[in-house]
């Protein structure tokens, strides 16, 4: 499977968007070469504001631009954006319902060699808890570009979760991306795997392995974690009777929590949540995914476990 | 500003102080000290300088005023009501359930409020974003940000100060309500800010000072600020927390204390009027 780094896809998408929409501006906190916001900055120097290493000021400034009718894309590592930049995200951007797009890159363990200090496993929990903030987490390069354009069309604050890692390209250009609508990638009747972000391809691998054992797992790309696609979750809970969620994020407050919250209200079925339960460490990304529970083998094991609980 | 206008605005401030004390006594909640210290600053800005139209609060190209020290909301609301942004009768609903007047300024509830504030240290950065937006649009509008002196203990203020300097935001004007007192005590006791003008100058700002209770002094400083090109400007307005109410002046306990009956009577005597 061809791999493309999500961050590269993001940088190019933002530039493309800038060409057709002059209201787009970008803010950066000195990691533009990493987030790839610099690709936009090179094309549109007048609409690019590198504020240095000051994330809190960056998110506050974004509020000001949005209040004036611009559509700011705010760029830095997911971890720093949602910790150092958190206060204005909550107090200004969300409270004042501003049209700011918060692009947090290097999500999950994807900044693997930099270590746990640079990993981001709590970002979705924070932004998801804030009233009115939409949370989108993309799985490949094609979806990244579609999401960037969809965000610009959508009026309101959105957190866009991006990975550093080269990710297998799952979709082709025919992808129809709609905020709030999960995508069924593979049908199945025994169990449903709901994944978000680049670990989606691990879920697909797991489903393939399960299929060889005679277990048919449905696989859903839940790219919008909030507002979550309740109807799709109910429909697959009823159809398959068991659900496994996969996210490169803490098991507290992310996709697994969101799915479980919805299920207990209307259609309680057994759920297994795959995610982070501890801080990880430096290392090769694939090796980290393996060590910290994101291998297709472990996803498969979770499927068998949850099926036994039906 | 001629002497007649000066007198007129000072009289207005006197009336606003009376309305403020009546209001805060009536609702038994809210922040008197920091409202009283910035009364002349806000009055001069709103009645003398900024170009806005209460009938068209969203008018393109208007000047913006951000009350970054959002706890001074009561005096802001009194002024916005006077200007006609909303009926004066609404003032008594301040801080009460179902009111448009929140404890701290709220953009989407109160006409005339340009940014929700309250958590300190965010107004300057947001104001910078607004100011740079106006520049991108080719507008000459000014963005005024009223800061508290305790507030500038927040690191985010200095992040914004650096950025405003880098981007040469000469249509961004900060006014520091330099009353020397914060919630827990004086700045000297709690967190001394040292040489405040030198700090801002070192961050690349043009620094002006004025008497923050003299509308002419404030107005003159604002004229100089507008004339400054190529860098952001801060006006250090020297003020007294609780100004105008003798027993509140310089006292940190009056940052947010409810006004009791005896205090109210004494305050009204200071303000030259009988208790309502």
Coordinates of C-alpha atoms in Angstrom, one line a residue:
Chain A
X1 CA 0.0 0.0 0.0
X2 CA 1.3 3.4 -1.0
X3 CA 2.2 5.6 2.0
X4 CA 1.9 9.4 2.2
X5 CA 2.7 11.5 5.3
X6 CA -0.4 13.1 6.6
X7 CA 1.5 16.3 7.4
X8 CA 2.6 16.6 3.8
X9 CA -0.9 16.1 2.6
X10 CA -2.1 18.7 5.1
X11 CA 0.4 21.4 4.0
X12 CA -0.5 20.9 0.3
X13 CA -4.2 20.9 1.1
X14 CA -3.9 24.1 3.0
X15 CA -2.0 25.8 0.2
X16 CA -4.7 24.6 -2.3
X17 CA -7.4 26.0 -0.1
X18 CA -5.5 29.3 0.2
X19 CA -5.5 29.6 -3.5
X20 CA -9.3 29.4 -3.7
X21 CA -10.2 31.2 -0.5
X22 CA -8.5 34.4 0.4
X23 CA -10.1 34.4 3.9
X24 CA -7.8 31.6 4.9
X25 CA -4.9 32.6 7.1
X26 CA -2.5 30.4 9.0
X27 CA -0.8 30.8 12.4
X28 CA 2.2 28.9 13.4
X29 CA 4.3 28.5 16.6
X30 CA 7.7 27.9 15.2
X31 CA 7.2 24.4 14.0
X32 CA 6.1 25.3 10.4
X33 CA 8.7 23.1 8.8
X34 CA 7.2 20.2 10.8
X35 CA 3.5 20.9 10.6
X36 CA 4.0 21.9 7.0
X37 CA 2.1 25.1 7.5
X38 CA 5.2 26.6 6.0
X39 CA 4.0 25.3 2.6
X40 CA 1.1 27.7 2.9
X41 CA 3.4 30.4 4.3
X42 CA 5.7 30.3 1.3
X43 CA 2.8 30.8 -1.0
X44 CA 1.0 33.4 1.1
X45 CA 3.5 35.3 3.2
X46 CA 0.9 38.1 4.0
X47 CA -1.5 35.6 5.4
X48 CA 1.0 33.6 7.4
X49 CA 1.8 34.6 11.0
X50 CA 4.6 32.8 12.8
X51 CA 4.3 33.9 16.4
X52 CA 7.3 32.0 17.7
X53 CA 7.1 29.6 20.6
X54 CA 4.0 31.0 22.2
X55 CA 1.0 28.7 21.7
X56 CA -1.3 30.6 24.1
X57 CA -0.8 33.8 22.2
X58 CA -1.3 32.0 18.9
X59 CA -4.7 30.6 19.9
X60 CA -5.7 34.0 21.3
X61 CA -4.7 35.8 18.1
X62 CA -6.7 33.3 16.1
X63 CA -9.8 34.4 18.0
X64 CA -9.1 37.9 16.9
X65 CA -8.7 37.0 13.2
X66 CA -11.9 34.9 13.3
X67 CA -13.8 37.8 14.9
X68 CA -12.8 39.9 11.9
X69 CA -14.1 37.3 9.4
X70 CA -10.9 35.5 8.5
X71 CA -10.7 31.7 8.8
X72 CA -7.6 31.0 10.7
X73 CA -5.9 27.6 10.7
X74 CA -3.8 27.3 13.8
X75 CA -0.8 25.0 13.6
X76 CA 1.5 23.3 16.0
X77 CA 2.0 19.9 17.7
X78 CA -1.3 18.5 19.0
X79 CA 0.1 18.1 22.5
X80 CA 1.2 21.8 22.7
X81 CA -1.8 23.1 21.0
X82 CA -4.2 21.5 23.5
X83 CA -2.1 22.1 26.6
X84 CA -0.3 25.4 26.2
X85 CA -2.8 26.8 23.8
X86 CA -5.8 25.4 25.7
X87 CA -7.0 28.5 27.6
X88 CA -8.0 30.6 24.6
X89 CA -9.4 27.5 22.9
X90 CA -11.9 27.2 25.7
X91 CA -12.4 30.8 26.8
X92 CA -12.4 32.6 23.5
X93 CA -12.7 30.2 20.5
X94 CA -15.3 27.9 21.9
X95 CA -17.1 30.2 24.3
X96 CA -17.4 32.9 21.5
X97 CA -18.2 30.2 18.9
X98 CA -15.5 31.4 16.6
X99 CA -14.7 30.0 13.2
X100 CA -11.2 28.8 14.1
X101 CA -9.6 25.6 12.7
X102 CA -7.2 24.1 15.2
X103 CA -4.8 21.7 13.4
X104 CA -2.9 19.6 15.9
X105 CA -0.3 17.5 14.2
X106 CA 2.0 14.8 15.5
X107 CA -0.9 13.2 17.3
X108 CA -0.8 10.0 19.3
X109 CA 2.6 8.4 19.2
X110 CA 3.5 9.6 15.7
X111 CA 6.3 11.9 16.9
X112 CA 7.7 8.6 18.0
X113 CA 11.5 9.3 18.5
X114 CA 10.9 12.5 20.4
X115 CA 9.3 10.5 23.2
X116 CA 6.3 10.8 25.5
X117 CA 6.9 14.5 26.1
X118 CA 5.9 15.1 22.5
X119 CA 3.3 12.4 22.1
X120 CA -0.3 13.5 22.3
X121 CA -2.7 11.2 24.0
X122 CA -5.0 13.6 25.8
X123 CA -5.9 16.1 23.1
X124 CA -9.2 14.7 22.0
X125 CA -10.4 14.3 25.6
X126 CA -9.8 18.0 26.2
X127 CA -11.4 19.4 23.1
X128 CA -14.2 16.9 23.0
X129 CA -15.3 18.1 26.5
X130 CA -15.6 21.7 25.3
X131 CA -19.2 22.7 24.2
X132 CA -19.5 23.4 20.5
X133 CA -16.1 22.1 19.3
X134 CA -16.1 19.6 16.5
X135 CA -13.4 17.0 16.5
X136 CA -12.1 15.5 13.3
X137 CA -9.3 12.9 13.1
X138 CA -8.1 11.8 9.7
X139 CA -6.7 8.5 8.6
X140 CA -4.9 9.0 5.3
X141 CA -3.7 11.7 2.8
X142 CA -6.9 11.7 0.7
X143 CA -9.1 12.1 3.7
X144 CA -6.8 14.9 5.0
X145 CA -7.3 17.0 2.0
X146 CA -11.0 16.4 1.9
X147 CA -11.2 17.3 5.6
X148 CA -9.3 20.5 5.2
X149 CA -11.7 21.7 2.5
X150 CA -14.7 20.5 4.6
X151 CA -13.5 22.4 7.6
X152 CA -13.3 25.6 5.6
X153 CA -16.9 25.2 4.5
X154 CA -18.1 24.5 8.0
X155 CA -18.8 27.5 10.2
X156 CA -17.5 27.0 13.8
X157 CA -14.5 25.8 15.8
X158 CA -13.0 22.5 14.7
X159 CA -10.1 20.5 16.1
X160 CA -8.3 18.6 13.3
X161 CA -6.1 15.8 14.5
X162 CA -3.2 15.0 12.2
X163 CA -0.4 12.5 12.3
X164 CA 3.2 12.9 11.5
X165 CA 3.6 9.4 10.3
X166 CA 3.6 8.2 6.7
X167 CA 0.2 6.5 6.4
X168 CA -1.0 3.9 3.9
X169 CA -3.4 5.5 1.4
X170 CA -6.8 3.9 2.1
X171 CA -9.1 6.1 0.0
X172 CA -9.1 7.3 -3.6
X173 CA -10.3 10.6 -4.9
X174 CA -13.9 9.5 -5.1
X175 CA -14.1 9.6 -1.2
X176 CA -17.1 11.6 -0.1
X177 CA -16.2 13.2 3.2
X178 CA -18.9 14.7 5.4
X179 CA -18.2 16.0 8.9
X180 CA -20.2 13.9 11.3
X181 CA -20.7 10.9 9.0
X182 CA -18.6 7.8 9.7
X183 CA -17.5 5.7 6.7
X184 CA -18.1 1.9 6.5
X185 CA -15.0 0.6 4.8
X186 CA -15.6 -3.1 5.2
X187 CA -18.9 -4.9 5.9
X188 CA -19.1 -7.6 8.5
X189 CA -21.6 -9.4 10.7
X190 CA -19.7 -10.7 13.7
X191 CA -18.1 -7.7 15.2
X192 CA -17.5 -4.0 14.4
X193 CA -14.2 -2.3 14.6
X194 CA -14.5 1.5 14.9
X195 CA -11.3 3.3 14.4
X196 CA -10.1 6.9 14.0
X197 CA -6.9 8.3 12.7
X198 CA -4.1 6.5 10.9
X199 CA -4.5 3.3 13.1
X200 CA -7.5 2.7 10.8
X201 CA -5.2 0.7 8.6
X202 CA -4.3 -1.5 11.5
X203 CA -8.0 -2.2 12.0
X204 CA -8.3 -3.1 8.3
X205 CA -5.4 -5.5 8.7
X206 CA -6.9 -7.0 11.7
X207 CA -10.2 -7.5 9.9
X208 CA -8.4 -9.3 7.1
X209 CA -6.7 -11.7 9.5
X210 CA -10.0 -12.3 11.3
X211 CA -11.6 -13.1 7.9
X212 CA -9.1 -15.9 7.4
X213 CA -10.4 -17.4 10.7
X214 CA -13.9 -17.1 9.5
X215 CA -14.8 -14.0 11.6
X216 CA -16.3 -11.2 9.6
X217 CA -15.5 -7.8 11.2
X218 CA -17.1 -4.6 9.9
X219 CA -14.7 -1.7 9.9
X220 CA -15.8 1.9 10.3
X221 CA -13.7 5.0 9.9
X222 CA -15.0 7.4 12.6
X223 CA -13.2 10.4 11.3
X224 CA -15.5 12.8 13.3
X225 CA -15.2 12.0 16.9
X226 CA -17.6 14.8 17.8
X227 CA -20.4 15.1 17.0
X228 CA -20.2 11.3 16.7
X229 CA -22.3 9.4 14.1
X230 CA -24.8 7.9 16.6
X231 CA -27.0 6.3 13.9
X232 CA -24.1 4.5 12.3
X233 CA -23.0 3.2 15.7
X234 CA -26.5 2.0 16.6
X235 CA -26.9 0.3 13.3
X236 CA -23.7 -1.7 13.6
X237 CA -24.2 -2.4 17.3
X238 CA -27.5 -4.0 16.3
X239 CA -26.1 -5.8 13.3
X240 CA -22.9 -7.2 14.9
X241 CA -23.7 -7.1 18.6
X242 CA -20.1 -6.3 19.7
X243 CA -17.8 -3.3 19.1
X244 CA -14.0 -2.7 19.4
X245 CA -12.7 0.9 19.2
X246 CA -9.2 1.8 18.2
X247 CA -7.5 5.2 18.7
X248 CA -4.0 6.5 19.3
X249 CA -5.2 8.3 22.4
X250 CA -5.9 7.8 26.0
X251 CA -8.7 5.3 26.6
X252 CA -10.2 8.0 28.8
X253 CA -12.2 10.7 26.9
X254 CA -11.5 9.9 23.3
X255 CA -13.2 7.7 20.6
X256 CA -13.8 4.7 22.9
X257 CA -15.5 6.9 25.5
X258 CA -17.6 8.6 22.9
X259 CA -18.8 5.3 21.4
X260 CA -19.5 3.9 24.8
X261 CA -21.4 7.0 25.9
X262 CA -23.7 6.6 22.9
X263 CA -24.2 2.9 23.2
X264 CA -25.3 2.9 26.8
X265 CA -28.1 5.3 26.0
X266 CA -29.8 3.2 23.4
X267 CA -28.1 -0.1 22.5
X268 CA -25.8 -1.5 25.1
X269 CA -23.5 -4.1 23.6
X270 CA -20.1 -5.3 24.8
X271 CA -17.3 -2.9 23.9
X272 CA -13.5 -3.2 24.0
X273 CA -11.5 0.0 23.9
X274 CA -8.0 0.0 22.5
X275 CA -6.0 3.0 23.3
X276 CA -3.2 4.4 25.6
X277 CA -3.2 3.6 29.2
X278 CA 0.3 4.9 30.0
X279 CA 2.9 7.3 28.7
X280 CA 4.9 5.6 25.9
X281 CA 8.6 6.2 25.1
X282 CA 11.0 7.1 22.3
X283 CA 11.4 4.6 19.5
X284 CA 10.5 3.6 16.0
X285 CA 6.8 4.3 15.3
X286 CA 5.9 0.9 14.1
X287 CA 7.7 -0.7 17.1
X288 CA 5.8 1.7 19.5
X289 CA 2.5 0.7 17.9
X290 CA 3.4 -2.9 18.4
X291 CA 4.6 -2.5 22.0
X292 CA 1.7 -0.3 23.1
X293 CA -1.1 -2.5 21.9
X294 CA -2.0 -1.3 18.4
X295 CA -0.9 -4.3 16.3
X296 CA -3.5 -6.0 14.1
X297 CA -2.9 -9.1 16.2
X298 CA -4.0 -7.3 19.4
X299 CA -7.0 -5.7 17.6
X300 CA -8.0 -9.2 16.5
X301 CA -7.6 -10.5 20.0
X302 CA -9.9 -7.7 21.3
X303 CA -12.5 -8.7 18.7
X304 CA -12.5 -12.3 19.8
X305 CA -12.7 -11.2 23.4
X306 CA -15.6 -8.9 22.8
X307 CA -17.5 -11.5 20.7
X308 CA -17.2 -13.9 23.6
X309 CA -19.0 -11.3 25.8
X310 CA -22.1 -11.2 23.5
Chain B
X1 CA -10.1 68.5 24.7
X2 CA -11.5 71.9 25.7
X3 CA -12.3 72.7 29.4
X4 CA -16.1 72.4 28.8
X5 CA -15.8 68.9 27.3
X6 CA -13.4 67.9 30.1
X7 CA -15.9 69.0 32.7
X8 CA -18.7 67.2 30.9
X9 CA -16.9 63.9 30.8
X10 CA -15.7 64.2 34.4
X11 CA -19.4 64.8 35.4
X12 CA -20.3 61.7 33.4
X13 CA -17.7 59.7 35.3
X14 CA -19.1 60.9 38.6
X15 CA -22.6 59.8 37.5
X16 CA -21.3 56.4 36.3
X17 CA -19.7 55.9 39.7
X18 CA -23.0 56.6 41.4
X19 CA -24.8 54.2 39.1
X20 CA -22.1 51.6 39.7
X21 CA -22.4 51.7 43.5
X22 CA -26.2 51.6 43.3
X23 CA -26.0 48.7 41.0
X24 CA -23.5 46.6 42.9
X25 CA -25.3 47.4 46.2
X26 CA -28.5 46.3 44.7
X27 CA -27.2 42.9 43.3
X28 CA -24.8 42.2 46.2
X29 CA -22.2 40.8 43.9
X30 CA -19.6 42.1 41.3
X31 CA -16.3 43.9 41.3
X32 CA -16.3 47.6 42.5
X33 CA -12.5 48.3 42.9
X34 CA -11.3 47.6 39.4
X35 CA -14.5 49.2 37.9
X36 CA -13.8 52.4 39.7
X37 CA -10.2 52.5 38.7
X38 CA -10.9 52.4 35.0
X39 CA -14.0 54.6 34.9
X40 CA -12.3 57.6 33.3
X41 CA -10.3 55.3 30.9
X42 CA -13.4 53.6 29.5
X43 CA -15.4 56.9 29.5
X44 CA -12.8 58.7 27.5
X45 CA -12.4 55.9 25.1
X46 CA -16.1 55.4 24.5
X47 CA -17.2 59.0 24.5
X48 CA -14.3 60.7 23.0
X49 CA -12.2 58.4 20.8
X50 CA -13.6 55.2 19.4
X51 CA -15.6 55.1 16.2
X52 CA -18.6 52.8 16.8
X53 CA -22.3 53.0 16.2
X54 CA -24.5 51.4 18.8
X55 CA -27.3 51.1 16.2
X56 CA -24.9 49.0 14.1
X57 CA -22.7 47.1 16.5
X58 CA -21.2 45.0 13.7
X59 CA -20.3 48.0 11.5
X60 CA -17.3 47.2 9.3
X61 CA -14.2 49.3 10.0
X62 CA -15.2 50.3 13.5
X63 CA -12.7 50.7 16.3
X64 CA -12.6 47.8 18.8
X65 CA -12.4 48.1 22.6
X66 CA -11.5 44.9 24.5
X67 CA -11.9 45.0 28.2
X68 CA -9.2 42.4 28.9
X69 CA -9.6 42.9 32.7
X70 CA -13.1 41.5 32.3
X71 CA -13.9 41.7 36.0
X72 CA -14.6 45.5 35.4
X73 CA -17.7 44.4 33.5
X74 CA -20.1 46.4 35.7
X75 CA -18.7 49.8 34.6
X76 CA -18.4 48.6 31.0
X77 CA -22.1 47.6 31.0
X78 CA -23.1 51.0 32.5
X79 CA -21.3 52.7 29.7
X80 CA -22.7 50.5 27.0
X81 CA -26.2 51.1 28.3
X82 CA -25.6 54.8 28.3
X83 CA -24.4 54.6 24.7
X84 CA -27.6 52.8 23.8
X85 CA -26.3 49.3 23.1
X86 CA -29.1 47.9 25.3
X87 CA -31.8 49.3 27.6
X88 CA -30.6 50.7 30.9
X89 CA -33.3 48.7 32.7
X90 CA -31.3 45.6 31.9
X91 CA -28.5 46.7 34.2
X92 CA -30.2 45.4 37.3
X93 CA -30.2 41.9 35.8
X94 CA -26.4 41.8 36.0
X95 CA -25.1 38.5 37.2
X96 CA -28.7 37.1 37.6
X97 CA -30.0 34.0 35.8
X98 CA -31.4 34.5 32.3
X99 CA -29.6 37.9 32.0
X100 CA -27.7 39.2 28.9
X101 CA -25.2 40.7 31.4
X102 CA -22.8 38.0 32.5
X103 CA -20.5 38.3 35.5
X104 CA -17.7 38.8 32.9
X105 CA -18.2 40.3 29.4
X106 CA -19.7 37.8 27.0
X107 CA -19.5 38.5 23.2
X108 CA -22.6 36.5 22.2
X109 CA -24.9 37.9 24.9
X110 CA -24.2 41.6 25.2
X111 CA -24.2 44.0 22.2
X112 CA -21.1 46.2 22.2
X113 CA -18.9 43.6 23.8
X114 CA -16.1 42.8 21.3
X115 CA -14.6 39.7 23.0
X116 CA -15.5 37.5 25.9
X117 CA -13.0 38.1 28.7
X118 CA -12.6 37.3 32.3
X119 CA -9.8 34.7 32.5
X120 CA -6.9 37.2 32.4
X121 CA -4.2 37.7 29.9
X122 CA -6.0 36.9 26.7
X123 CA -7.3 40.3 25.4
X124 CA -4.0 41.5 24.1
X125 CA -3.4 38.5 21.8
X126 CA -6.9 38.5 20.5
X127 CA -6.7 42.3 20.0
X128 CA -3.5 41.8 18.0
X129 CA -5.4 39.3 15.8
X130 CA -8.1 41.9 15.3
X131 CA -5.7 44.6 14.5
X132 CA -3.7 42.6 12.0
X133 CA -7.0 41.6 10.4
X134 CA -8.0 45.2 10.0
X135 CA -4.6 45.8 8.4
X136 CA -5.1 42.9 6.0
X137 CA -8.4 44.5 5.0
X138 CA -6.8 47.9 4.4
X139 CA -8.7 49.5 7.2
X140 CA -7.4 52.2 9.5
X141 CA -9.4 51.0 12.5
X142 CA -7.8 50.9 15.9
X143 CA -8.0 48.2 18.5
X144 CA -7.9 49.3 22.1
X145 CA -7.1 46.8 24.9
X146 CA -7.6 47.8 28.5
X147 CA -5.3 45.7 30.7
X148 CA -5.1 45.4 34.5
X149 CA -1.8 45.8 36.1
X150 CA -2.2 42.5 38.0
X151 CA -3.2 40.9 34.7
X152 CA 0.2 41.6 33.2
X153 CA 1.6 39.0 35.5
X154 CA 0.1 36.5 33.0
X155 CA 2.9 35.2 30.6
X156 CA 0.5 35.3 27.7
X157 CA 0.5 39.1 27.9
X158 CA 4.2 39.2 27.2
X159 CA 3.8 36.6 24.4
X160 CA 1.4 39.0 22.8
X161 CA 3.6 42.0 23.5
X162 CA 6.5 40.3 21.6
X163 CA 4.2 39.4 18.7
X164 CA 2.7 42.9 18.4
X165 CA 6.1 44.3 18.3
X166 CA 7.3 41.9 15.6
X167 CA 4.2 42.6 13.4
X168 CA 4.6 46.4 14.0
X169 CA 1.0 46.6 15.1
X170 CA 0.7 50.4 15.3
X171 CA -3.1 50.3 15.3
X172 CA -3.0 48.3 18.5
X173 CA -3.2 50.5 21.6
X174 CA -3.1 49.0 25.1
X175 CA -4.1 51.0 28.1
X176 CA -2.9 49.8 31.5
X177 CA -5.1 50.4 34.5
X178 CA -2.1 50.8 36.8
X179 CA -3.9 50.8 40.1
X180 CA -1.2 48.9 42.0
X181 CA -3.6 46.5 43.7
X182 CA -4.7 42.9 42.9
X183 CA -7.1 40.5 44.6
X184 CA -4.9 39.3 47.4
X185 CA -2.9 42.5 48.1
X186 CA -0.8 45.1 46.4
X187 CA 1.3 44.2 43.4
X188 CA 4.3 44.9 45.6
X189 CA 3.2 42.3 48.1
X190 CA 1.9 39.7 45.7
X191 CA 4.1 39.9 42.6
X192 CA 6.0 43.1 42.0
X193 CA 6.1 44.1 38.4
X194 CA 9.1 46.3 38.8
X195 CA 9.7 49.0 36.2
X196 CA 6.6 48.5 34.1
X197 CA 7.4 51.2 31.5
X198 CA 10.9 49.9 31.0
X199 CA 9.5 46.4 30.5
X200 CA 7.1 47.4 27.7
X201 CA 9.8 49.6 26.1
X202 CA 12.2 46.6 26.2
X203 CA 9.5 44.6 24.3
X204 CA 9.5 47.2 21.6
X205 CA 6.5 49.2 22.5
X206 CA 6.1 52.9 22.5
X207 CA 5.3 53.8 26.2
X208 CA 3.2 56.8 27.3
X209 CA 1.9 57.7 30.7
X210 CA -1.1 59.6 31.9
X211 CA -3.2 60.4 34.9
X212 CA -5.9 57.7 34.6
X213 CA -8.5 59.7 36.4
X214 CA -8.1 62.9 34.3
X215 CA -10.0 62.6 31.1
X216 CA -7.9 65.3 29.4
X217 CA -4.7 63.6 30.3
X218 CA -6.1 60.2 29.0
X219 CA -7.4 61.9 25.8
X220 CA -4.0 63.6 25.1
X221 CA -2.2 60.3 25.6
X222 CA -4.6 58.6 23.2
X223 CA -4.0 61.3 20.6
X224 CA -0.2 60.7 20.9
X225 CA -0.8 57.0 20.7
X226 CA -2.7 57.3 17.4
X227 CA 0.1 59.4 16.0
X228 CA 2.7 56.8 16.7
X229 CA 3.8 54.8 13.6
X230 CA 5.6 51.5 13.2
X231 CA 5.1 50.0 16.7
X232 CA 2.4 49.2 19.2
X233 CA 1.7 51.7 22.0
X234 CA 0.9 51.2 25.6
X235 CA -0.5 54.0 27.8
X236 CA 0.3 53.5 31.4
X237 CA -2.7 55.1 33.1
X238 CA -1.9 55.7 36.7
X239 CA -5.0 55.0 38.7
X240 CA -6.3 54.2 42.2
X241 CA -8.2 51.0 42.8
X242 CA -11.6 51.9 44.3
X243 CA -11.2 55.6 43.1
X244 CA -13.9 57.9 44.4
X245 CA -15.0 55.9 47.4
X246 CA -12.6 56.9 50.2
X247 CA -12.7 53.6 52.2
X248 CA -12.3 51.5 49.0
X249 CA -9.3 53.4 47.6
X250 CA -6.2 51.3 47.4
X251 CA -7.8 48.4 49.3
X252 CA -7.6 45.0 47.8
X253 CA -10.5 43.7 49.8
X254 CA -12.8 45.8 47.6
X255 CA -11.7 43.9 44.5
X256 CA -14.9 41.9 44.6
X257 CA -16.6 42.4 48.0
X258 CA -20.3 42.8 48.2
X259 CA -21.3 46.3 49.4
X260 CA -23.0 46.3 52.8
X261 CA -25.7 48.8 53.9
X262 CA -23.3 50.9 56.0
X263 CA -20.7 50.9 53.3
X264 CA -23.3 51.9 50.8
X265 CA -24.4 54.9 52.8
X266 CA -20.8 56.0 53.3
X267 CA -20.1 55.5 49.6
X268 CA -23.0 57.6 48.6
X269 CA -21.8 60.4 50.9
X270 CA -18.4 60.3 49.1
X271 CA -20.3 60.5 45.8
X272 CA -22.2 63.5 47.0
X273 CA -25.6 62.0 46.9
X274 CA -28.1 60.7 49.4
X275 CA -28.6 56.9 49.4
X276 CA -31.2 55.9 46.9

